[in-house]
mmCIF file of C-alpha atoms and ligand atoms in Angstrom:
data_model
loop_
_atom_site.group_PDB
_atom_site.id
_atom_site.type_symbol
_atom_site.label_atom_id
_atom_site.label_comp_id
_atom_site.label_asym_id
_atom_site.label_seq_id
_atom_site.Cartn_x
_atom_site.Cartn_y
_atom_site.Cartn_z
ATOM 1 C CA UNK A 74 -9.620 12.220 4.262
ATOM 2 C CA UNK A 75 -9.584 9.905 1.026
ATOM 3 C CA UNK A 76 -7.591 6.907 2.150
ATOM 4 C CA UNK A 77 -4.113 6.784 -0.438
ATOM 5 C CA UNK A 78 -1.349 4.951 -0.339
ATOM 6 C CA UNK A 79 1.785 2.819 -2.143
ATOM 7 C CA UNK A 80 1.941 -0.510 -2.623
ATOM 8 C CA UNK A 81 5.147 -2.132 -3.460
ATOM 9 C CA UNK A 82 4.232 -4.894 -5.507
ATOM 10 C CA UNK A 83 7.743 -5.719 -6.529
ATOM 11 C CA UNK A 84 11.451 -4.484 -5.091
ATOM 12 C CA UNK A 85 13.904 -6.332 -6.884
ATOM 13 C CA UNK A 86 15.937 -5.123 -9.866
ATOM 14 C CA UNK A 87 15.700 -6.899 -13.061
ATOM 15 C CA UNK A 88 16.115 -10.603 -12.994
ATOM 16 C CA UNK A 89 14.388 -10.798 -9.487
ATOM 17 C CA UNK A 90 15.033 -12.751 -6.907
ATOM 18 C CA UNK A 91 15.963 -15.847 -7.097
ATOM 19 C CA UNK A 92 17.348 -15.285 -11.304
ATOM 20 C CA UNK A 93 16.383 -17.758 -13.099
ATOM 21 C CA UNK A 94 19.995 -19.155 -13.847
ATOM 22 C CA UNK A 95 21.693 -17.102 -11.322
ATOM 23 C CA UNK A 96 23.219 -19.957 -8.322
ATOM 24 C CA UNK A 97 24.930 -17.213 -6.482
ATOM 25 C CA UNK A 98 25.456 -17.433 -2.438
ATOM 26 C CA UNK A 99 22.018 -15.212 -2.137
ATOM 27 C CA UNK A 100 20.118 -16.939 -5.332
ATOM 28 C CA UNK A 101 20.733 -20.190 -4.029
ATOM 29 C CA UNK A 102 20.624 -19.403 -0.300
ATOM 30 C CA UNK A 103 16.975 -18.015 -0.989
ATOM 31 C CA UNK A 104 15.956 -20.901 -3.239
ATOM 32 C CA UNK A 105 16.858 -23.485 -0.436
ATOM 33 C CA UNK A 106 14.957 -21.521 1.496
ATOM 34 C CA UNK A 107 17.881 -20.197 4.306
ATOM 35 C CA UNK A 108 16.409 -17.920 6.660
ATOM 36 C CA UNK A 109 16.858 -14.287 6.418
ATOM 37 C CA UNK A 110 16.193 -14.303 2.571
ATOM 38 C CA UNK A 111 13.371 -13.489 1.208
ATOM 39 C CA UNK A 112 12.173 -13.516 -2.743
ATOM 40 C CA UNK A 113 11.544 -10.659 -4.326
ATOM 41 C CA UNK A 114 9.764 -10.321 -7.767
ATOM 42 C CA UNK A 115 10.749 -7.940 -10.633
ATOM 43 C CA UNK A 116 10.387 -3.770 -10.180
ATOM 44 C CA UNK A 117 6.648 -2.134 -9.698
ATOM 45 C CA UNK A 118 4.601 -0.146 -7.359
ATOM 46 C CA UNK A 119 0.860 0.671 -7.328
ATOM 47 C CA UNK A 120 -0.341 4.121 -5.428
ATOM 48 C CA UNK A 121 -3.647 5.211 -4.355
ATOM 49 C CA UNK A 122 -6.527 2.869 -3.245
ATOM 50 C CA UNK A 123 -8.674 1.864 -2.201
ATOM 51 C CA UNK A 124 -10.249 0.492 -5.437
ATOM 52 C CA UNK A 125 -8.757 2.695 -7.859
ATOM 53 C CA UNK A 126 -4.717 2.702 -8.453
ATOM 54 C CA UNK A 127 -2.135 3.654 -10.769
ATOM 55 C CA UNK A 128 0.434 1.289 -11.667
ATOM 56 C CA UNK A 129 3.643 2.482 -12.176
ATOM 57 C CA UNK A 130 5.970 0.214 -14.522
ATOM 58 C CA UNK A 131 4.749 -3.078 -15.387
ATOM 59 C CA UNK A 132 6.879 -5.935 -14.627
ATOM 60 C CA UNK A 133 6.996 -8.883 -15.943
ATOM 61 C CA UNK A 134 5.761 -10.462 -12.748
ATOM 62 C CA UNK A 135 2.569 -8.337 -12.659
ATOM 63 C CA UNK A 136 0.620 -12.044 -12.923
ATOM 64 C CA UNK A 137 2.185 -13.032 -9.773
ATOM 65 C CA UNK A 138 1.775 -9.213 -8.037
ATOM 66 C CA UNK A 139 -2.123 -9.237 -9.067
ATOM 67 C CA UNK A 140 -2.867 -12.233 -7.772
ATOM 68 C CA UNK A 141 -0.730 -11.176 -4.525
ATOM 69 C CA UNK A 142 -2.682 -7.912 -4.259
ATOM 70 C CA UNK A 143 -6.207 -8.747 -3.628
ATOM 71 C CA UNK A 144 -7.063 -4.438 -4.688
ATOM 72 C CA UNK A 145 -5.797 -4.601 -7.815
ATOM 73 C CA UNK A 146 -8.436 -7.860 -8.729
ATOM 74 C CA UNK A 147 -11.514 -7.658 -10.631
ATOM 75 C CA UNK A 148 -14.750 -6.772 -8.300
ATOM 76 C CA UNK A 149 -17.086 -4.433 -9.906
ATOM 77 C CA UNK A 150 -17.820 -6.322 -12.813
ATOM 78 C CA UNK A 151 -17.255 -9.114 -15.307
ATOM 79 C CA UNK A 152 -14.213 -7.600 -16.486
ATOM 80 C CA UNK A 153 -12.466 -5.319 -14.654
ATOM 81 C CA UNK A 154 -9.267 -4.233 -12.750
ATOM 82 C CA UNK A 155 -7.829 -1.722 -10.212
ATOM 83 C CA UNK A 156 -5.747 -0.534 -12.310
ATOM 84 C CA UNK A 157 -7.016 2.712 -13.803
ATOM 85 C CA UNK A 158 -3.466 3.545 -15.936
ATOM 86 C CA UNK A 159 -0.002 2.775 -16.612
ATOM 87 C CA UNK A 160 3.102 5.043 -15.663
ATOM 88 C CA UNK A 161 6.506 4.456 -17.128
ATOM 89 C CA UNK A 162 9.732 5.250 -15.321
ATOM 90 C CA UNK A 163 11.439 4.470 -18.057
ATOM 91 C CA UNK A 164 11.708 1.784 -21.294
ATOM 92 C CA UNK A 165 14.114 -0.673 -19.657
ATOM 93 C CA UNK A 166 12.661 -4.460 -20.203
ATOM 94 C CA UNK A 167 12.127 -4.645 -16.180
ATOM 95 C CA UNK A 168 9.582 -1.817 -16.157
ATOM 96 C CA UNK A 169 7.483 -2.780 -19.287
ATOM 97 C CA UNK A 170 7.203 -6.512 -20.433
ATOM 98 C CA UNK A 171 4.394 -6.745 -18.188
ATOM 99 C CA UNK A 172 1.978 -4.603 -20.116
ATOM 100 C CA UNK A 173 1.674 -7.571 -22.873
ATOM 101 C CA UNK A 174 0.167 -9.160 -19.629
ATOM 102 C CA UNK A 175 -2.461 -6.350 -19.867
ATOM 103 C CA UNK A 176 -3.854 -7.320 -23.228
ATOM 104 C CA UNK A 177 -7.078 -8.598 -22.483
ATOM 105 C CA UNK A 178 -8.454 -5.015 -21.639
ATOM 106 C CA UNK A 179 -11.619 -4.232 -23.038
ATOM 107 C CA UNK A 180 -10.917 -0.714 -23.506
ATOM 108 C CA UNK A 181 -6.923 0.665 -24.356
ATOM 109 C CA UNK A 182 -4.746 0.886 -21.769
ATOM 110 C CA UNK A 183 -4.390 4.101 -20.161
ATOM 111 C CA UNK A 184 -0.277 4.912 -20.634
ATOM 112 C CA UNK A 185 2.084 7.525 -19.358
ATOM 113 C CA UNK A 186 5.269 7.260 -20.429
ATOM 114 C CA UNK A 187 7.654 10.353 -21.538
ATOM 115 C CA UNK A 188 8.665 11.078 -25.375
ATOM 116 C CA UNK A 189 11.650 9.232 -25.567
ATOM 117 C CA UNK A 190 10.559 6.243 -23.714
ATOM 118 C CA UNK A 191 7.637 5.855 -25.906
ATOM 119 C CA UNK A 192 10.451 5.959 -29.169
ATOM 120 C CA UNK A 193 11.894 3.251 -27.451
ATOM 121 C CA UNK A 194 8.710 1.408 -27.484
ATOM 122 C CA UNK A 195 7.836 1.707 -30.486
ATOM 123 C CA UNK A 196 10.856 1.392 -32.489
ATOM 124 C CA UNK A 197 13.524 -0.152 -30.631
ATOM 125 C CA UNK A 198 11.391 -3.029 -28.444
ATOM 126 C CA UNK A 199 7.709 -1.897 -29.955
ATOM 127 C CA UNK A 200 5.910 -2.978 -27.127
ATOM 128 C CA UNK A 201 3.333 -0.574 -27.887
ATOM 129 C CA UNK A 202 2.795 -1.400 -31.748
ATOM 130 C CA UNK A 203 2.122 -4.669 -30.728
ATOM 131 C CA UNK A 204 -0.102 -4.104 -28.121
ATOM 132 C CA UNK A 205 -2.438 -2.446 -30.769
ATOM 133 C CA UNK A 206 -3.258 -5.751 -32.254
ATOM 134 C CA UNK A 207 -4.569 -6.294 -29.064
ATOM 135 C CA UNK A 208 -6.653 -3.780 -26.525
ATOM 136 C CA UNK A 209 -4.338 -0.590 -27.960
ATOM 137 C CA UNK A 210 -2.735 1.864 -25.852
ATOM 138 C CA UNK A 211 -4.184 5.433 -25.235
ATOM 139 C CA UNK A 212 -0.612 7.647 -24.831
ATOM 140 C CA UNK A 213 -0.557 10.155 -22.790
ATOM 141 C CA UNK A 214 2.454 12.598 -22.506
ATOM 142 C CA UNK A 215 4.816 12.824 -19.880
ATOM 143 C CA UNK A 216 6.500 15.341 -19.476
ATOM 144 C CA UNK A 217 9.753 15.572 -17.470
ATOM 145 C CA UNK A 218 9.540 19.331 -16.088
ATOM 146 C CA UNK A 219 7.814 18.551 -12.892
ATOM 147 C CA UNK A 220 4.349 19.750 -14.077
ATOM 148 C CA UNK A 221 1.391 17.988 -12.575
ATOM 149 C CA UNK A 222 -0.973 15.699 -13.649
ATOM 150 C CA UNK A 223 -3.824 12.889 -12.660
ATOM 151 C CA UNK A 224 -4.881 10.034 -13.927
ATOM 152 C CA UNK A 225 -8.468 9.443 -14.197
ATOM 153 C CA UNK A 226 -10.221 7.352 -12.236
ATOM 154 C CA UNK A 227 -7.100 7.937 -9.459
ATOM 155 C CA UNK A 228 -8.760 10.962 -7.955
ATOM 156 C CA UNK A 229 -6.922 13.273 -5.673
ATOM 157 C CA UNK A 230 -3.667 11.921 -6.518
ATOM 158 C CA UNK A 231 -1.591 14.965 -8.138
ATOM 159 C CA UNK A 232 1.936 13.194 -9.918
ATOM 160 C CA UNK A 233 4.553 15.279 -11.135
ATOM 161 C CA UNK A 234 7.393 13.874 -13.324
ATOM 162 C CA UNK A 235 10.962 14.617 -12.917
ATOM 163 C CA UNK A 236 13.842 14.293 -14.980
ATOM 164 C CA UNK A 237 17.309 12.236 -13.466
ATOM 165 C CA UNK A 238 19.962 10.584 -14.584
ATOM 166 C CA UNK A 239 20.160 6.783 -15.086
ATOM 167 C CA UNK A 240 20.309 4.733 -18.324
ATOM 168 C CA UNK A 241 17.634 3.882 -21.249
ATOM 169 C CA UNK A 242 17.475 0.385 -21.904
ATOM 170 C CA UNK A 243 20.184 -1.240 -24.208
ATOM 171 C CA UNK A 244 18.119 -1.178 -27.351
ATOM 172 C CA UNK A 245 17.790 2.598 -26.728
ATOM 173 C CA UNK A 246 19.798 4.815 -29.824
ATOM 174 C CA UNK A 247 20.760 7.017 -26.822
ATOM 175 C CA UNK A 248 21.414 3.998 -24.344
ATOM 176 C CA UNK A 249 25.224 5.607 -24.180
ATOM 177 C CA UNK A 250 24.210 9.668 -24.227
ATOM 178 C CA UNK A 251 21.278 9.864 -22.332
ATOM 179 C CA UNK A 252 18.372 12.259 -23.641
ATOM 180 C CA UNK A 253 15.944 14.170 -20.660
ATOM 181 C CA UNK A 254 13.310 11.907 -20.187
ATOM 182 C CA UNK A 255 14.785 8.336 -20.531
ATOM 183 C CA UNK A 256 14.175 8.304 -17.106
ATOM 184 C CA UNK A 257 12.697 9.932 -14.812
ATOM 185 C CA UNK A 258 11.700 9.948 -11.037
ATOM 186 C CA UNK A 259 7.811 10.364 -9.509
ATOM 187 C CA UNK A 260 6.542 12.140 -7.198
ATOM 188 C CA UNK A 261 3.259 11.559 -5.759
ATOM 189 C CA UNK A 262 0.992 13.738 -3.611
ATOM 190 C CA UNK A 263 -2.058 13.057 -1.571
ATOM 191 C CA UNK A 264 -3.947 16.360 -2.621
ATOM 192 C CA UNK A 265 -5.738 15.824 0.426
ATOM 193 C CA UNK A 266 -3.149 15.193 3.161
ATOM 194 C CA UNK A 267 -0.491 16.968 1.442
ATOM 195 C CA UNK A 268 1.734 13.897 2.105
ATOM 196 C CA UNK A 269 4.386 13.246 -0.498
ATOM 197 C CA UNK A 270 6.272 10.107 -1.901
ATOM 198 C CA UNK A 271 9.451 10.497 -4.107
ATOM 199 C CA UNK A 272 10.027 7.014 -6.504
ATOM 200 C CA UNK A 273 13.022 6.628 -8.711
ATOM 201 C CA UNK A 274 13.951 2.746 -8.750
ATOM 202 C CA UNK A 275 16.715 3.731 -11.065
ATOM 203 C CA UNK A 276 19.047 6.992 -10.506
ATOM 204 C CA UNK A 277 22.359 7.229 -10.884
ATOM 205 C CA UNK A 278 23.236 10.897 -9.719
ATOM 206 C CA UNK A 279 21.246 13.335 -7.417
ATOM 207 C CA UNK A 280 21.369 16.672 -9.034
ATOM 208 C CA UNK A 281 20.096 19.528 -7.695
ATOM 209 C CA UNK A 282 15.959 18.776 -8.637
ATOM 210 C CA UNK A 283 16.455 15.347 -7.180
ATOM 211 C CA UNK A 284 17.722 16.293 -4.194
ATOM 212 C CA UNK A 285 14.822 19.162 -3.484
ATOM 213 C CA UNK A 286 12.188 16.835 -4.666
ATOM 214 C CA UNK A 287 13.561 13.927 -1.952
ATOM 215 C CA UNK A 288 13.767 16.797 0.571
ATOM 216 C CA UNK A 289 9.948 17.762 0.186
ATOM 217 C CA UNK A 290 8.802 14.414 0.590
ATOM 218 C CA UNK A 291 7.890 12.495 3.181
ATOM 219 C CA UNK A 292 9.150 9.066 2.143
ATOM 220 C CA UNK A 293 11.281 8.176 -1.127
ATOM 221 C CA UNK A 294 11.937 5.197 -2.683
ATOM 222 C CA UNK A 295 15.329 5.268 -4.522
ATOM 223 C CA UNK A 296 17.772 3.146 -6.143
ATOM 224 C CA UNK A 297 18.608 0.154 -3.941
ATOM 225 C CA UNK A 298 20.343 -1.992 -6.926
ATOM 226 C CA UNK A 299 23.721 -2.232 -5.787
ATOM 227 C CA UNK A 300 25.576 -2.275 -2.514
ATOM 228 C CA UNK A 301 28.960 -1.239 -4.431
ATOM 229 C CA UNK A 302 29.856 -0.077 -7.853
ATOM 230 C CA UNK A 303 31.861 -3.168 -8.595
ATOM 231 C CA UNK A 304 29.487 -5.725 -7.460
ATOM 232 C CA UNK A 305 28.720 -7.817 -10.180
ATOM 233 C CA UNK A 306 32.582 -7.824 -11.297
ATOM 234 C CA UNK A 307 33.625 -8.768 -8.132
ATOM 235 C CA UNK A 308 31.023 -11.905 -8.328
ATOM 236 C CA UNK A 309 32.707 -12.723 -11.543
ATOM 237 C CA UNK A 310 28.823 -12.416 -12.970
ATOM 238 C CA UNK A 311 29.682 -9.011 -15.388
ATOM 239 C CA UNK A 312 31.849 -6.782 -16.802
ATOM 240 C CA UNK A 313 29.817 -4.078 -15.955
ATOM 241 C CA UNK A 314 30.202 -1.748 -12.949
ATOM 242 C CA UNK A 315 26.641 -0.334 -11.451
ATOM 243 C CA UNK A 316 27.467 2.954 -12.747
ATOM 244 C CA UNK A 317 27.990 2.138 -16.189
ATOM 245 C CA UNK A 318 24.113 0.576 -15.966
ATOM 246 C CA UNK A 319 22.925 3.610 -14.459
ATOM 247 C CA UNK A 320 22.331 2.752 -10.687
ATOM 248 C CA UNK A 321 24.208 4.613 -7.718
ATOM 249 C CA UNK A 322 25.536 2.062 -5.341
ATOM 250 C CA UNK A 323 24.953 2.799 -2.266
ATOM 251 C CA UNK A 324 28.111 2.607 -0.187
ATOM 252 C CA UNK A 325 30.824 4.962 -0.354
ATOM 253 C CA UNK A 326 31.320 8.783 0.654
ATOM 254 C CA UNK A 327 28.803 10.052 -2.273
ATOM 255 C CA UNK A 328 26.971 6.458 -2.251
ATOM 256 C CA UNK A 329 23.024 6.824 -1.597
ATOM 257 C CA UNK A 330 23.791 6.000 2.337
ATOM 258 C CA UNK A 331 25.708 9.186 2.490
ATOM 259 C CA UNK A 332 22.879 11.064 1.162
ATOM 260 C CA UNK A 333 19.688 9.494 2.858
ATOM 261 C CA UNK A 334 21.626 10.115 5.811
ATOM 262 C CA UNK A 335 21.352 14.311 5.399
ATOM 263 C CA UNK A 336 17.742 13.653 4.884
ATOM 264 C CA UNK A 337 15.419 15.495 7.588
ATOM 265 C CA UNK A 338 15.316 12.341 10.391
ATOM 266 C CA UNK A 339 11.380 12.487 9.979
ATOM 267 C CA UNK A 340 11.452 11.533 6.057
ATOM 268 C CA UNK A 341 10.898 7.779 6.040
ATOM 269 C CA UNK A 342 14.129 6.213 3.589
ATOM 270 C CA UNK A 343 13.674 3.149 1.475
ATOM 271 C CA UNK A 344 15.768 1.649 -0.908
ATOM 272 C CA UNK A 345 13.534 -0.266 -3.988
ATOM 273 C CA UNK A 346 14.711 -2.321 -6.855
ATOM 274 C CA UNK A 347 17.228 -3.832 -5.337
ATOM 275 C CA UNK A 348 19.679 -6.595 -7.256
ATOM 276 C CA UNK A 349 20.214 -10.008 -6.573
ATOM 277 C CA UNK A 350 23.716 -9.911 -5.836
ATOM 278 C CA UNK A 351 23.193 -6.845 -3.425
ATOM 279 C CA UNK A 352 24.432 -8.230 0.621
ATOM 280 C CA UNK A 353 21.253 -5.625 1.806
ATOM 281 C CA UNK A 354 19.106 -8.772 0.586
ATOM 282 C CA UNK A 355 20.641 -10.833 3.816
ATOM 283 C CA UNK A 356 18.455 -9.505 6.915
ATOM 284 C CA UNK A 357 21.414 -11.028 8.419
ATOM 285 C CA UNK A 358 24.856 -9.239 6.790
ATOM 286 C CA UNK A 359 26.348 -6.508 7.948
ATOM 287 C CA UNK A 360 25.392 -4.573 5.160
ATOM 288 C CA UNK A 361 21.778 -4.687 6.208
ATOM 289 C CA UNK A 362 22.630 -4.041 9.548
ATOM 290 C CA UNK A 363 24.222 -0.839 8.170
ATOM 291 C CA UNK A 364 21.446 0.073 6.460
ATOM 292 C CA UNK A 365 19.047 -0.477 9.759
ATOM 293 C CA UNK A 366 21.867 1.698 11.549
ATOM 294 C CA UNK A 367 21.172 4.216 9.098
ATOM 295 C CA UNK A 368 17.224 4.323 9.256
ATOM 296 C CA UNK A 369 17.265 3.420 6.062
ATOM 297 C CA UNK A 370 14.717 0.673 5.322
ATOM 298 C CA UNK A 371 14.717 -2.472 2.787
ATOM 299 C CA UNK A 372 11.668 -3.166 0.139
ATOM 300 C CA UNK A 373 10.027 -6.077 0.521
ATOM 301 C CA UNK A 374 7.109 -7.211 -1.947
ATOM 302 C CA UNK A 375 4.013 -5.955 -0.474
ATOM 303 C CA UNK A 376 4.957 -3.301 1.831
ATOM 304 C CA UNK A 377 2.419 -0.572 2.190
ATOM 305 C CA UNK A 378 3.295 2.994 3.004
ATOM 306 C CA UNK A 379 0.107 5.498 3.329
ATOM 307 C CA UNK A 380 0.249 8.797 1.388
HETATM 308 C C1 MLT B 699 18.472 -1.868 -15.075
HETATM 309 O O1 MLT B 699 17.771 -1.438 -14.147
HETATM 310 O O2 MLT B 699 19.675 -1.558 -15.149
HETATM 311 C C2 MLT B 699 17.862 -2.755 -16.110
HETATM 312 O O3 MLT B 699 16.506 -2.943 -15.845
HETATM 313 C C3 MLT B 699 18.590 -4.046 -16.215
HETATM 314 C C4 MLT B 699 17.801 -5.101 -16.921
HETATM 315 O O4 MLT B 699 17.606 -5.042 -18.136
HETATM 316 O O5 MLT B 699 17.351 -6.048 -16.267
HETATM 317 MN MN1 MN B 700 15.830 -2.208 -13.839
HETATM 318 ZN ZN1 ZN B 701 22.020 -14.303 -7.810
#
């Protein structure tokens, strides 16, 4: 049986961990280098292997992940990459900054991305006009129904997009009434084993498709960005609750906890892109220790999971 699997090549939200400017208890705590903490870089998996992967978003750490994933480094020939093609969650700056990084193809870049993240990109942040004074970028379609598709060169890897509720990045015209397909959620299938992941680093509510498409899988990587809704308020570093940014925190009687915990026991639960201010980050708060209670599992950079 072909040999797949996911790579998570970065689990924190935006901003990483340690932010740049951020000296909060967990920022500072990891910088000085207290133990428990770990850093994290910015938001991006890989899946399939062995030589041959998709990437799905491109951070703006993808230097650093390359270099920390030896699979993903040129070894066929005088140029060349793992990396057979791009796949966008959605537009936000988190997910895509990274594929100026990617410039130096020889050949355009292989790109999925739906229709309204690829307006996004090329009108409100045109990543993708740009990138066409450089190796160019070969679109392909997305579309967020759940159909399936491959990506070449990733054989026996069957992805289907779905379509969920978060936010489009700020520059987005629909950034406050959200339009199918500014985000949406993965799921990935090992044609071979049958073995499924579900990936949304970003979801706000589980509606009815997410919830069915989290129940079929055997692992899924949601939302881990905030612990509560009012985080960032309370830390006196924003206005804005998690909600309003699109992310569902994940305490609370409807928070993610509550519904990883009416998963089957056998689906393995992981929460991914996970903010710097969020307590989970601490191997040593009670908040992790809730989530460890709760089977629920904490993305670290380079965490492999087989499909
Ligand atoms: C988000 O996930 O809400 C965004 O990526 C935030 C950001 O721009 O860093
Ligand atoms: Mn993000
Ligand atoms: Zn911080």
């Amino acid at each position: 049986m072909l040999t797949m699997k996911l790579v998570v090549l970065g689990s924190s939200a935006g901003g990483g961990f340690p932010q740049w400017n951020c000296n909060c208890t967990q920022c500072a705590g990891v910088r000085a280098g207290k133990p428990g903490l770990q850093a994290r870089t910015q938001s991006s998996i890989a899946v399939g292997g062995p030589y041959n992967w998709v990437l799905v978003n491109a951070s703006p750490d993808i230097l650093q992940q390359i270099k920390a994933t030896p699979a993903l480094q040129p070894a066929r020939a005088l140029r060349d990459s793992g990396i057979q093609g791009v796949l966008l969650v959605d537009g936000q700056i988190d997910h895509t900054t990274g594929l100026f990084m990617l410039r130096e193809r020889g050949a355009s870049l292989p790109l999925w991305c739906t229709d309204p993240v690829y307006d996004d990109l090329t009108q409100g942040n045109p990543i993708l006009n740009v990138l066409g004074h450089f190796c160019g970028v070969q679109r392909n379609r997305v579309l967020p129904d759940g159909s399936a598709f491959e990506v070449p060169g990733v054989p026996g890897l069957r992805i289907r997009a779905l379509p969920l509720w978060s936010k489009p990045a700020p520059f987005s015209p629909h950034r406050e009434h959200n339009v199918v397909g500014d985000n949406v959620g993965y799921v990935f299938e090992n044609i071979a084993s049958g073995r499924r992941i579900f990936y949304a680093p970003g979801l706000a509510e589980i509606d009815p498709t997410v919830w069915e498409a989290m129940r079929a899988a055997d692992a899924v990587l949601v939302d881990g960005t905030f612990w509560v809704d009012d985080e960032m308020i309370r830390l006196g570093i924003s206005s804005k609750r998690g909600s309003e940014i699109g992310h569902l925190p994940q305490f609370g009687e409807n928070g993610m906890l509550a519904w990883l915990s009416r998963l089957p026991a056998s689906t393995r639960k992981l929460l991914i892109h996970i903010n710097n201010t969020n307590p989970i980050l601490d191997e040593n708060s009670p908040e992790r220790a809730a989530c460890t209670a709760a089977g629920v599992e904490v993305c670290f950079d380079g965490l492999e999971i087989a499909l």
